mmCIF file of C-alpha atoms in Angstrom:
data_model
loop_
_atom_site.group_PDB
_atom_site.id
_atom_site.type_symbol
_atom_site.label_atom_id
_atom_site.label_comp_id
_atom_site.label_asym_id
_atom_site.label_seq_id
_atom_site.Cartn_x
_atom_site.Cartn_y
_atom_site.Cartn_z
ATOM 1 C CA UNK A 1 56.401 -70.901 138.608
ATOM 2 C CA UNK A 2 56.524 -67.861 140.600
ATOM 3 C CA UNK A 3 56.531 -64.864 138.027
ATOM 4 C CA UNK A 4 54.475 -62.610 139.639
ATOM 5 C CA UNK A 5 55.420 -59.090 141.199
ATOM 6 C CA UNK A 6 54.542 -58.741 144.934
ATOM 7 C CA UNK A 7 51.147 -56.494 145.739
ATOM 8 C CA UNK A 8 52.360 -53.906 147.894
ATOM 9 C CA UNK A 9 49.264 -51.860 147.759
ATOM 10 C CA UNK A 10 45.998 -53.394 147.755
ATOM 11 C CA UNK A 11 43.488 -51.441 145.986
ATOM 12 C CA UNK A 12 40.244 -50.936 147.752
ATOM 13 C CA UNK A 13 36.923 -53.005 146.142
ATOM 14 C CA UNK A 14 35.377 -49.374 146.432
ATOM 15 C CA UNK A 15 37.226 -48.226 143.816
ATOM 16 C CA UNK A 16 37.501 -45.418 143.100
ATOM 17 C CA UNK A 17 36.247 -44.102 145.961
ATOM 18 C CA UNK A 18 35.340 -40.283 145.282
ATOM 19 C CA UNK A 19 34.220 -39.067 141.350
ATOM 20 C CA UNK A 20 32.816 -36.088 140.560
ATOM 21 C CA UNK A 21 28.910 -37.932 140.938
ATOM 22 C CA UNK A 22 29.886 -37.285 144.622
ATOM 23 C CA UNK A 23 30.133 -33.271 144.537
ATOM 24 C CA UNK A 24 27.472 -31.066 146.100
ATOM 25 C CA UNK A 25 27.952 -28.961 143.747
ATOM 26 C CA UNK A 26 28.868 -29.166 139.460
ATOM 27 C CA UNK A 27 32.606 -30.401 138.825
ATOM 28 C CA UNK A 28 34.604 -32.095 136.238
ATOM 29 C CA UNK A 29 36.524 -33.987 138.122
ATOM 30 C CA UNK A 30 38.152 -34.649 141.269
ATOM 31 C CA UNK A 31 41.792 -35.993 142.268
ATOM 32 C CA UNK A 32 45.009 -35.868 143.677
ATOM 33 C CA UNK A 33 43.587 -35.356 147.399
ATOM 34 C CA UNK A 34 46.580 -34.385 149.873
ATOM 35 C CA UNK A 35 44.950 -36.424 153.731
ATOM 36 C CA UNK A 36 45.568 -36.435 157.138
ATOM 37 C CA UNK A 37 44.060 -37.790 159.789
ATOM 38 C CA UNK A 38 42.421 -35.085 162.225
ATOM 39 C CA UNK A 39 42.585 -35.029 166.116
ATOM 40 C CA UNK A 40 39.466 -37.193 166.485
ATOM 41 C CA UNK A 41 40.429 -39.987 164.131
ATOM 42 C CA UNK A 42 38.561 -38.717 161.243
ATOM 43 C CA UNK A 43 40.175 -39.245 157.336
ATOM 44 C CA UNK A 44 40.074 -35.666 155.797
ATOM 45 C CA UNK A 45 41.278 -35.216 151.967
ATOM 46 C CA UNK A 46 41.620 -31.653 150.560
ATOM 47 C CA UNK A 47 40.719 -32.943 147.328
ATOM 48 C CA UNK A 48 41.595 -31.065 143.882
ATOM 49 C CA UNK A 49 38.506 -30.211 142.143
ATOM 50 C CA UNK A 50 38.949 -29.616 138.480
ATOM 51 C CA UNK A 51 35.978 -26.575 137.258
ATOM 52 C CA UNK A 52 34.969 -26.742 133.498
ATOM 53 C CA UNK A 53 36.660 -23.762 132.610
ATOM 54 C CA UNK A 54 39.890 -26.143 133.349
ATOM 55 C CA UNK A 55 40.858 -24.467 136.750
ATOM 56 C CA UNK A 56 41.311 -26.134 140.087
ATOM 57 C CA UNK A 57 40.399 -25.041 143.726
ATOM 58 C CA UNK A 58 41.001 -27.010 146.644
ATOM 59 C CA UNK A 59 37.566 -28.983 148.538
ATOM 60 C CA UNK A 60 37.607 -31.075 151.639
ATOM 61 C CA UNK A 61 36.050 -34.334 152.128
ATOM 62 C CA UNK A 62 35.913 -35.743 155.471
ATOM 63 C CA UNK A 63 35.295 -39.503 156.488
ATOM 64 C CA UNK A 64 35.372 -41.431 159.841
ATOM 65 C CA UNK A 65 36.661 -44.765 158.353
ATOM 66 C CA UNK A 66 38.567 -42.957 155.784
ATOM 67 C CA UNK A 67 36.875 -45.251 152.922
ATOM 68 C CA UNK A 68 33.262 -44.447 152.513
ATOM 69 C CA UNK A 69 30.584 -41.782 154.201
ATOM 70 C CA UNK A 70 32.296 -38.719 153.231
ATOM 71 C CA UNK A 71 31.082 -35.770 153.435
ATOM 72 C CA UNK A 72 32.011 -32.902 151.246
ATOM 73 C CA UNK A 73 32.039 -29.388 152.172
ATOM 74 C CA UNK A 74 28.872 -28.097 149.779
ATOM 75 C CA UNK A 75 31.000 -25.282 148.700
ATOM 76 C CA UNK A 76 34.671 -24.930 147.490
ATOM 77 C CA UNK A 77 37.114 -25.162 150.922
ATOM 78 C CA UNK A 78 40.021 -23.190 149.360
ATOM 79 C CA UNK A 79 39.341 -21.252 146.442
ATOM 80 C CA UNK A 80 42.265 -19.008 144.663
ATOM 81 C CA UNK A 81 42.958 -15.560 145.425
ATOM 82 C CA UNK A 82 44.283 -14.051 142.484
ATOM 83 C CA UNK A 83 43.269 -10.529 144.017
ATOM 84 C CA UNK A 84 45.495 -10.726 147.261
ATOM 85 C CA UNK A 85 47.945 -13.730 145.672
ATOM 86 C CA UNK A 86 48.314 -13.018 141.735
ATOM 87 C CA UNK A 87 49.990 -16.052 142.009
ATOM 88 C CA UNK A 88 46.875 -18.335 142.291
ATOM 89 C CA UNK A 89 45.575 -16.397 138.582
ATOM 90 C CA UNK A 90 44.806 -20.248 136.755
ATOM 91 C CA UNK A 91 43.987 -22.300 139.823
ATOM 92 C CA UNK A 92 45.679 -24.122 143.062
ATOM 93 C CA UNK A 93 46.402 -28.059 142.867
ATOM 94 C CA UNK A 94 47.666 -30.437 144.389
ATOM 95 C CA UNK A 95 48.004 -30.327 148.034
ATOM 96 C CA UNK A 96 50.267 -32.177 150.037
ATOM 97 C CA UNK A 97 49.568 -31.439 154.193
ATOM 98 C CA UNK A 98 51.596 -32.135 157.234
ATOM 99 C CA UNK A 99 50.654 -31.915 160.581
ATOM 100 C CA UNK A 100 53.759 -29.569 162.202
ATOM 101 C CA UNK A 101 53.064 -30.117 166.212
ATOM 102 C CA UNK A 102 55.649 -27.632 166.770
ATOM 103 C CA UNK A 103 53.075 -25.176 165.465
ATOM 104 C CA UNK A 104 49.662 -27.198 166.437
ATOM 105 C CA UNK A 105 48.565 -26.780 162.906
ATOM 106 C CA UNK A 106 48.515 -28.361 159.377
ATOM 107 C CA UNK A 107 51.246 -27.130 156.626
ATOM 108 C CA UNK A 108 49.862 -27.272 153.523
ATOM 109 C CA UNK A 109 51.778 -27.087 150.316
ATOM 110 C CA UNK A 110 50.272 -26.931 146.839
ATOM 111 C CA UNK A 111 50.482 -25.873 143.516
ATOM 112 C CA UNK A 112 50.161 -22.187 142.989
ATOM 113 C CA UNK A 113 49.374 -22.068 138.788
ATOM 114 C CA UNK A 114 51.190 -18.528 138.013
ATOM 115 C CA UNK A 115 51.229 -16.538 134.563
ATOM 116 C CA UNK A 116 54.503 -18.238 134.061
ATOM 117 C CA UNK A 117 53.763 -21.999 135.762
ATOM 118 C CA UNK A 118 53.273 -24.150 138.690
ATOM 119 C CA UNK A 119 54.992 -22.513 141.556
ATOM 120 C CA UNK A 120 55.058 -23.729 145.008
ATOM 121 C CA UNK A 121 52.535 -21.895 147.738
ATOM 122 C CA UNK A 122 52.029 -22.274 151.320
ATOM 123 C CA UNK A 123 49.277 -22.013 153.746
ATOM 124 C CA UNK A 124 48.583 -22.636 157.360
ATOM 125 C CA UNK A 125 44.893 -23.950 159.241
ATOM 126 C CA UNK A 126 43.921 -25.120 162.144
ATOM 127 C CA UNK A 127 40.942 -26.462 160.901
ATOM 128 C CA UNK A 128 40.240 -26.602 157.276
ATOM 129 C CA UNK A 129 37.806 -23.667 157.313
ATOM 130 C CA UNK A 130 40.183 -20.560 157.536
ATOM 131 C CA UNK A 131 43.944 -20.503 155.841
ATOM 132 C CA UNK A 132 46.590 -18.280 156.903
ATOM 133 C CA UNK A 133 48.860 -18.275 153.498
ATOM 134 C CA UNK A 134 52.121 -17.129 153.058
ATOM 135 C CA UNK A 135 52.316 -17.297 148.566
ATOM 136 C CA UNK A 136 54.916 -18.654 147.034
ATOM 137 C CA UNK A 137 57.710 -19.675 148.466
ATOM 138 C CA UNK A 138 59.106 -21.691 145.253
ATOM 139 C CA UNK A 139 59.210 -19.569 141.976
ATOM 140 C CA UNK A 140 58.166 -21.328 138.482
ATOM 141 C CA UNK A 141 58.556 -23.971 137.493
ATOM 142 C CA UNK A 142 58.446 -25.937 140.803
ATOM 143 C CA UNK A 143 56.022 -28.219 141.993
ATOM 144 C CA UNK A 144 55.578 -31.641 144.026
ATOM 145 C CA UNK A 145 56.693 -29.940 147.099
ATOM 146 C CA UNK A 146 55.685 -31.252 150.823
ATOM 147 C CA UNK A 147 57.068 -30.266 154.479
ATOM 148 C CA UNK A 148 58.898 -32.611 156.502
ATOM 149 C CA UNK A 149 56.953 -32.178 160.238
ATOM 150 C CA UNK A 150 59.793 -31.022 162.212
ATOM 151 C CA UNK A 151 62.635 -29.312 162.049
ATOM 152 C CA UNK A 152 66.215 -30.696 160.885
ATOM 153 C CA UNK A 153 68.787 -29.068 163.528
ATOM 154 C CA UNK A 154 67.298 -25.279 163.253
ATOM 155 C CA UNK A 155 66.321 -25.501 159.949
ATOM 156 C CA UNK A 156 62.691 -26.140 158.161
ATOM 157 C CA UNK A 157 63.110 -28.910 155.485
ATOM 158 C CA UNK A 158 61.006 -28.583 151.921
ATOM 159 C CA UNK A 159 61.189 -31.198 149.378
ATOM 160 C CA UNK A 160 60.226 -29.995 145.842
ATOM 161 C CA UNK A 161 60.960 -30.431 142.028
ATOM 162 C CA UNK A 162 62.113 -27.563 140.432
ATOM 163 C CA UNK A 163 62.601 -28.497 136.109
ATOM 164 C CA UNK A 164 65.375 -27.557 134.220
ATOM 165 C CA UNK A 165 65.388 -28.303 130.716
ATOM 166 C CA UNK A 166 63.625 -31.107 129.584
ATOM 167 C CA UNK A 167 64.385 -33.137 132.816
ATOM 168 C CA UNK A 168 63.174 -32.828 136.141
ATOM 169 C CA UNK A 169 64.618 -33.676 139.528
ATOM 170 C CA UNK A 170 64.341 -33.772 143.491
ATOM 171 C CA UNK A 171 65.640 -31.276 145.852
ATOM 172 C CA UNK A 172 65.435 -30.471 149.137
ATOM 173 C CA UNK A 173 65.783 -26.542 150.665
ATOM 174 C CA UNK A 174 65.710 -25.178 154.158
ATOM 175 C CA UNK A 175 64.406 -22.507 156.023
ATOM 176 C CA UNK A 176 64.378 -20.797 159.218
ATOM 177 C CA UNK A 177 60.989 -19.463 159.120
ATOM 178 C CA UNK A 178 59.115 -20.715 156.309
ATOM 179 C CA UNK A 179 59.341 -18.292 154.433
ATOM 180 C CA UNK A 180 63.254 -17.688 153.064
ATOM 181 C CA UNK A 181 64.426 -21.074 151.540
ATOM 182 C CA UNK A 182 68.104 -21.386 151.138
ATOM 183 C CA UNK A 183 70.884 -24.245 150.776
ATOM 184 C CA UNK A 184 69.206 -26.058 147.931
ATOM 185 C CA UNK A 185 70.427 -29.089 147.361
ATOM 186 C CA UNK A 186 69.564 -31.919 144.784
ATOM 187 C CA UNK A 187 68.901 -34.980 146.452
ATOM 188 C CA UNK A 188 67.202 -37.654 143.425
ATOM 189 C CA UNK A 189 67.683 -37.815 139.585
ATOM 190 C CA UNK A 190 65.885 -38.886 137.488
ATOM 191 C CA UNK A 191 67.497 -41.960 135.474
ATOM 192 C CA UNK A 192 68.295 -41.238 131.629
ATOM 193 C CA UNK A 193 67.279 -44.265 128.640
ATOM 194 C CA UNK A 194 64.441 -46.224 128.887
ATOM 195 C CA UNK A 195 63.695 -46.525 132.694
ATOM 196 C CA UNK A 196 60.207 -46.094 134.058
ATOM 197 C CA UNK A 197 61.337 -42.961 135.820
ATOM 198 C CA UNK A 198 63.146 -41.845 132.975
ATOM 199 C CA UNK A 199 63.201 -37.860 132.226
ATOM 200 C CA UNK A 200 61.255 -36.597 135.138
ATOM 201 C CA UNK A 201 60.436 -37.743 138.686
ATOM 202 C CA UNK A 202 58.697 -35.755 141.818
ATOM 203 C CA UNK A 203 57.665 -36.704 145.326
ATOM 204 C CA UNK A 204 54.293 -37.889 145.937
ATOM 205 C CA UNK A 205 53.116 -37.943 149.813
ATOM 206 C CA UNK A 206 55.129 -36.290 152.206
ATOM 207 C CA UNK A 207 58.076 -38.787 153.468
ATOM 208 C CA UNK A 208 57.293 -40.967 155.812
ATOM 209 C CA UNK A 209 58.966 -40.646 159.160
ATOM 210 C CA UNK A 210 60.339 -44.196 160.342
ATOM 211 C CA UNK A 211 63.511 -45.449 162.012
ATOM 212 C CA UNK A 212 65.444 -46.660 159.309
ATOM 213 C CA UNK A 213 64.798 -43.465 157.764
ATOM 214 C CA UNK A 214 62.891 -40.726 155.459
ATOM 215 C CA UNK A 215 60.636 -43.091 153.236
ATOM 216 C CA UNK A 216 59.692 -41.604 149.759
ATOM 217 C CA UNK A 217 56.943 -42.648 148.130
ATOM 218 C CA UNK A 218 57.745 -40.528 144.277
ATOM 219 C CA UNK A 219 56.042 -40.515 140.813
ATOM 220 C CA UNK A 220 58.195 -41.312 137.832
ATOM 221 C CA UNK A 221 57.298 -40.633 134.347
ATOM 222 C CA UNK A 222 58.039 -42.814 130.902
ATOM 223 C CA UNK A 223 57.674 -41.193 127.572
ATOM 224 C CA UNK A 224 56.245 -43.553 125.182
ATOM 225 C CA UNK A 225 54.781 -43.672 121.828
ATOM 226 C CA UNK A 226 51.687 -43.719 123.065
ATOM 227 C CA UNK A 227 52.102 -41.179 125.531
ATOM 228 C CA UNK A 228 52.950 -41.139 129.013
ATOM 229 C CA UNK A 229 52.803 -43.386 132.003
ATOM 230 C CA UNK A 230 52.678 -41.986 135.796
ATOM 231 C CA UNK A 231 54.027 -45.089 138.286
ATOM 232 C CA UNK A 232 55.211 -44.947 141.425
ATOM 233 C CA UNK A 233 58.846 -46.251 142.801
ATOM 234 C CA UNK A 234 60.488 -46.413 146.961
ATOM 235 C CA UNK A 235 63.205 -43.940 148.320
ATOM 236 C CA UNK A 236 65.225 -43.763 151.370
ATOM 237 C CA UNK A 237 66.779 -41.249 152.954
ATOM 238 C CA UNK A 238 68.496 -40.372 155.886
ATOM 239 C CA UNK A 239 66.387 -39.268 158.945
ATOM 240 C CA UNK A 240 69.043 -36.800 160.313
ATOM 241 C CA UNK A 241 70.598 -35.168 156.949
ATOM 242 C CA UNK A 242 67.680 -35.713 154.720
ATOM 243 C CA UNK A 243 69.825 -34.537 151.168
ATOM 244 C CA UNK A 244 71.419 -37.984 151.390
ATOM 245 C CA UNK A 245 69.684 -40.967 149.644
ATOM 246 C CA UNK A 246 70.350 -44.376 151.143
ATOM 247 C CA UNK A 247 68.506 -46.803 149.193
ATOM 248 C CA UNK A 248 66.161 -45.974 145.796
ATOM 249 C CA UNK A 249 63.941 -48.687 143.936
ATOM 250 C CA UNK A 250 65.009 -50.279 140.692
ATOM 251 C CA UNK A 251 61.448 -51.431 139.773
ATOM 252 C CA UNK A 252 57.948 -49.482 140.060
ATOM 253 C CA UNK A 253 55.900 -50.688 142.572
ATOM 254 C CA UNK A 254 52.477 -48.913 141.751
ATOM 255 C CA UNK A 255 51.763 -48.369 138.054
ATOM 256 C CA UNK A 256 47.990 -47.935 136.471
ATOM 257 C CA UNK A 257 46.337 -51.227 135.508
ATOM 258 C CA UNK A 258 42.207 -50.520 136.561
ATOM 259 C CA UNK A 259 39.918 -49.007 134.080
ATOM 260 C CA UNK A 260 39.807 -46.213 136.455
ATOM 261 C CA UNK A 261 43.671 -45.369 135.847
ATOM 262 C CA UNK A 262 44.024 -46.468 132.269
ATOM 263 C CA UNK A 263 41.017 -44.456 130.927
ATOM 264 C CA UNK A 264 40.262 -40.662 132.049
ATOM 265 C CA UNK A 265 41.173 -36.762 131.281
ATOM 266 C CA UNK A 266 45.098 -37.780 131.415
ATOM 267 C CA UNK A 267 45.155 -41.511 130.505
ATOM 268 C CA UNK A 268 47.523 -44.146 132.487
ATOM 269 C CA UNK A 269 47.941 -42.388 135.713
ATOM 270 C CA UNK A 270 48.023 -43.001 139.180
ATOM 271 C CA UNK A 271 49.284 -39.763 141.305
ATOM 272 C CA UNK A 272 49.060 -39.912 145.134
ATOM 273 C CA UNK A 273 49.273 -36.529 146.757
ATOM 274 C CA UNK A 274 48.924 -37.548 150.553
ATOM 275 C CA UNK A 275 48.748 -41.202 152.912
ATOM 276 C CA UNK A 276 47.171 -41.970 156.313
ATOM 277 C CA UNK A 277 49.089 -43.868 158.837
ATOM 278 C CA UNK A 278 46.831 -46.208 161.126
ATOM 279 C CA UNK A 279 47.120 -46.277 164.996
ATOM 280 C CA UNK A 280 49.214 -49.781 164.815
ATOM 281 C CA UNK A 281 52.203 -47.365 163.120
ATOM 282 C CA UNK A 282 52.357 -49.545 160.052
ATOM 283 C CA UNK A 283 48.970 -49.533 157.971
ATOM 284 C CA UNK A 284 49.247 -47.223 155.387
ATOM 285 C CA UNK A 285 46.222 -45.696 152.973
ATOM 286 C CA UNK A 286 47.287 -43.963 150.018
ATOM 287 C CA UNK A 287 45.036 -41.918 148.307
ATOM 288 C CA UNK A 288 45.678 -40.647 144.386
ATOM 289 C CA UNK A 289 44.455 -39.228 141.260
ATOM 290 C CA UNK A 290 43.640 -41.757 138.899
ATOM 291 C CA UNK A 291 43.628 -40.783 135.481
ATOM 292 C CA UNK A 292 43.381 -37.072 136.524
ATOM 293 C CA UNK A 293 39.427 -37.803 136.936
ATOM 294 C CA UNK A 294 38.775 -39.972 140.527
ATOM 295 C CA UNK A 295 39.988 -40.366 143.800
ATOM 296 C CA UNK A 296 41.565 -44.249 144.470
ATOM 297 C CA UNK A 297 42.920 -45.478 147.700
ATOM 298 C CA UNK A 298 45.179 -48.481 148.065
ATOM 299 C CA UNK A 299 46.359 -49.718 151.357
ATOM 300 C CA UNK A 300 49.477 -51.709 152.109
ATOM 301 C CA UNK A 301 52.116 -51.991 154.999
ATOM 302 C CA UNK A 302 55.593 -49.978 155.939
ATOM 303 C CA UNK A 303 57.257 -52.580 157.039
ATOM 304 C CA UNK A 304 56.766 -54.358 153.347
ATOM 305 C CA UNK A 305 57.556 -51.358 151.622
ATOM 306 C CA UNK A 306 60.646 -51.061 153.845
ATOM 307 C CA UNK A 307 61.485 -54.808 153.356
ATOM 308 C CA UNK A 308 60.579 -54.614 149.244
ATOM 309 C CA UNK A 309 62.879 -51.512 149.151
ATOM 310 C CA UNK A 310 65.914 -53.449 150.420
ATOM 311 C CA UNK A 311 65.633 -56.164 148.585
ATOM 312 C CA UNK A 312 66.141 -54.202 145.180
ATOM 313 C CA UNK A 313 69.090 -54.745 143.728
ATOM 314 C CA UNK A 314 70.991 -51.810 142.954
#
C-alpha cells in the first residue's frame, strides 16, 4: 500500500544546525536566517538573534559547505537604529536577501518592529559588514516581504503581506527606484474553512527564478484548538507579469514533525526566511526557524518541487 506523502525536503542528520549554544556571545535564541551564497562559494545566513529582553538584531554566520563550520560574527552584524530609523524602536527580524547584479550588491528586506507593528525596511551591502538602509518602505502592518533580482520591464518588483482584518494575504508592488512603491496588486489569498493555509499566508524565501516560472515557496497558518501550526505549500507565477498565479498547491509540503519544530518558544513551526541554489541549478537548501528557537536546513530538488506542484489537483 502506498499511503505515504512524497519527501520533498530532506532534513539534514545535523539537525538543527545552529542554536543559541553556538553564539559568541549570550542569546535566547536564533532563527529564521535569510542566505545567500557569496562570490567565493561560501553559505552566509543573516540569522535573527532573539536578546532576552525579547528584541531581535540581525547576526551573520558564514560556512563553506553551508552545513557545518560556521563561523559567527562575535558581535551583533546588524543591530537596530532606533536613533537614525525610529522605525527599528523593538527590534529587526527576519531577513530575506537577494543578490541584485544590476546593482553588484545584496537587497536585504526585513522586518522593521515599529511603535505600531512589523513594517517592511530595506538595506543595501556589499559585504555584510556595512549597510546602506533606506527605512521603511512598507508601513504597518506588513511583513514577509523579499525582492525579486531584476527588474520587471522598468519597474522594481516587491512581494509582501500587508493584513487587513483578521486575514492576511500576498501582494506584489513596484517601484522605480526602491524607494516609492506603487501599483499594488494582490496576487495570493489565503483560503477560508479549515485549510492548512486558512486565515493567513506570507512568502517565505524569495521566489525562485526558473523557466516555467516565479516559484514560491510560502508559509500558511491553521488555527487550531491547540494553537497554531506554521507549514509550508508551492506557488507559481508568471516570470514576465509576476501578479498572475499559474499554479498553487492544494496540500502542504513542509509541516513541523522533529522535536526541534514541535517543541520551542512558538511551538509547531517551521519558517524558512531564505534558500541556496547549488552550482548544478537544481539543489536547493532551505534554511528556517524551527519553533522560533534553532536554525534547520532541509535540502530537496526544483525540478521535484516543480513536478509535485503540477501534479496537484486543483
Amino acid at each position: 500500500m502506498n499511503n505515504q506523502y512524497p519527501e520533498l525536503f530532506k532534513r539534514h542528520n545535523l539537525n538543527p544546525i545552529l542554536t543559541s549554544d553556538n553564539w559568541p556571545y549570550p542569546i535566547n535564541s536564533v532563527f529564521n536566517p535569510g542566505a545567500t551564497l557569496l562570490q567565493d562559494g561560501t553559505t552566509l545566513l543573516l540569522c535573527r538573534v532573539e536578546n532576552r529582553n525579547g528584541e531581535s538584531h540581525l547576526c551573520a554566520a558564514r560556512s563553506k559547505n553551508g552545513i557545518d563550520g560556521w563561523v559567527i560574527d562575535t558581535e551583533p552584524t546588524m543591530m537596530p537604529d532606533p536613533g537614525n530609523y525610529p522605525e527599528e524602536v523593538w527590534g529587526i527580524e527576519d531577513p530575506r536577501i537577494t543578490w541584485v547584479p544590476e546593482l553588484m550588491k545584496y537587497v536585504i528586506v526585513y522586518t522593521a518592529y515599529t511603535r505600531d507593528g512589523p513594517g517592511v525596511a530595506l538595506a543595501f551591502t556589499e559585504d555584510f559588514h556595512s549597510f546602506e538602509r533606506f527605512g521603511i518602505i512598507m508601513p504597518p502592518d506588513d511583513k514577509d516581504a523579499a525582492l525579486l533580482p531584476h527588474r520587471i520591464g522598468n519597474y522594481w518588483a516587491l512581494i509582501h503581506r500587508p493584513i487587513s482584518s483578521y486575514r492576511a494575504h500576498i501582494w506584489i508592488s513596484f517601484s522605480p527606484d526602491l524607494r516609492h512603491w506603487g501599483s499594488h496588486k494582490l496576487i495570493m489569498e489565503a483560503r477560508k474553512g479549515g485549510w492548512w493555509d486558512a486565515n493567513k499566508i506570507g512568502l517565505s524565501p524569495p521566489m525562485i527564478e526558473t523557466a516555467e516560472g516565479w516559484l514560491m515557496i510560502y508559509h500558511g497558518v491553521k488555527q487550531n484548538a491547540a494553537g497554531c501550526i506554521y507549514r509550508l505549500g508551492l506557488a507559481l507565477f508568471d516570470l514576465h507579469k509576476p501578479e498572475i498565479c499559474i499554479k498553487r498547491c492544494n496540500d502542504w509540503m513542509f509541516g513541523p514533525q522533529e522535536p526541534y519544530e514541535e517543541e520551542g518558544d512558538v511551538n509547531k513551526v517551521v519558517f524558512p526566511c531564505g534558500t541556496t541554489i547549488a552550482p548544478d541549478g537544481d539543489t536547493i537548501n532551505m534554511y528556517y526557524g524551527a519553533a522560533d528557537t534553532s536554525i534547520g536546513l532541509a535540502t530537496g530538488s526544483i525540478k521535484e518541487l516543480l513536478a509535485w506542484l503540477h501534479s496537484q489537483q486543483i
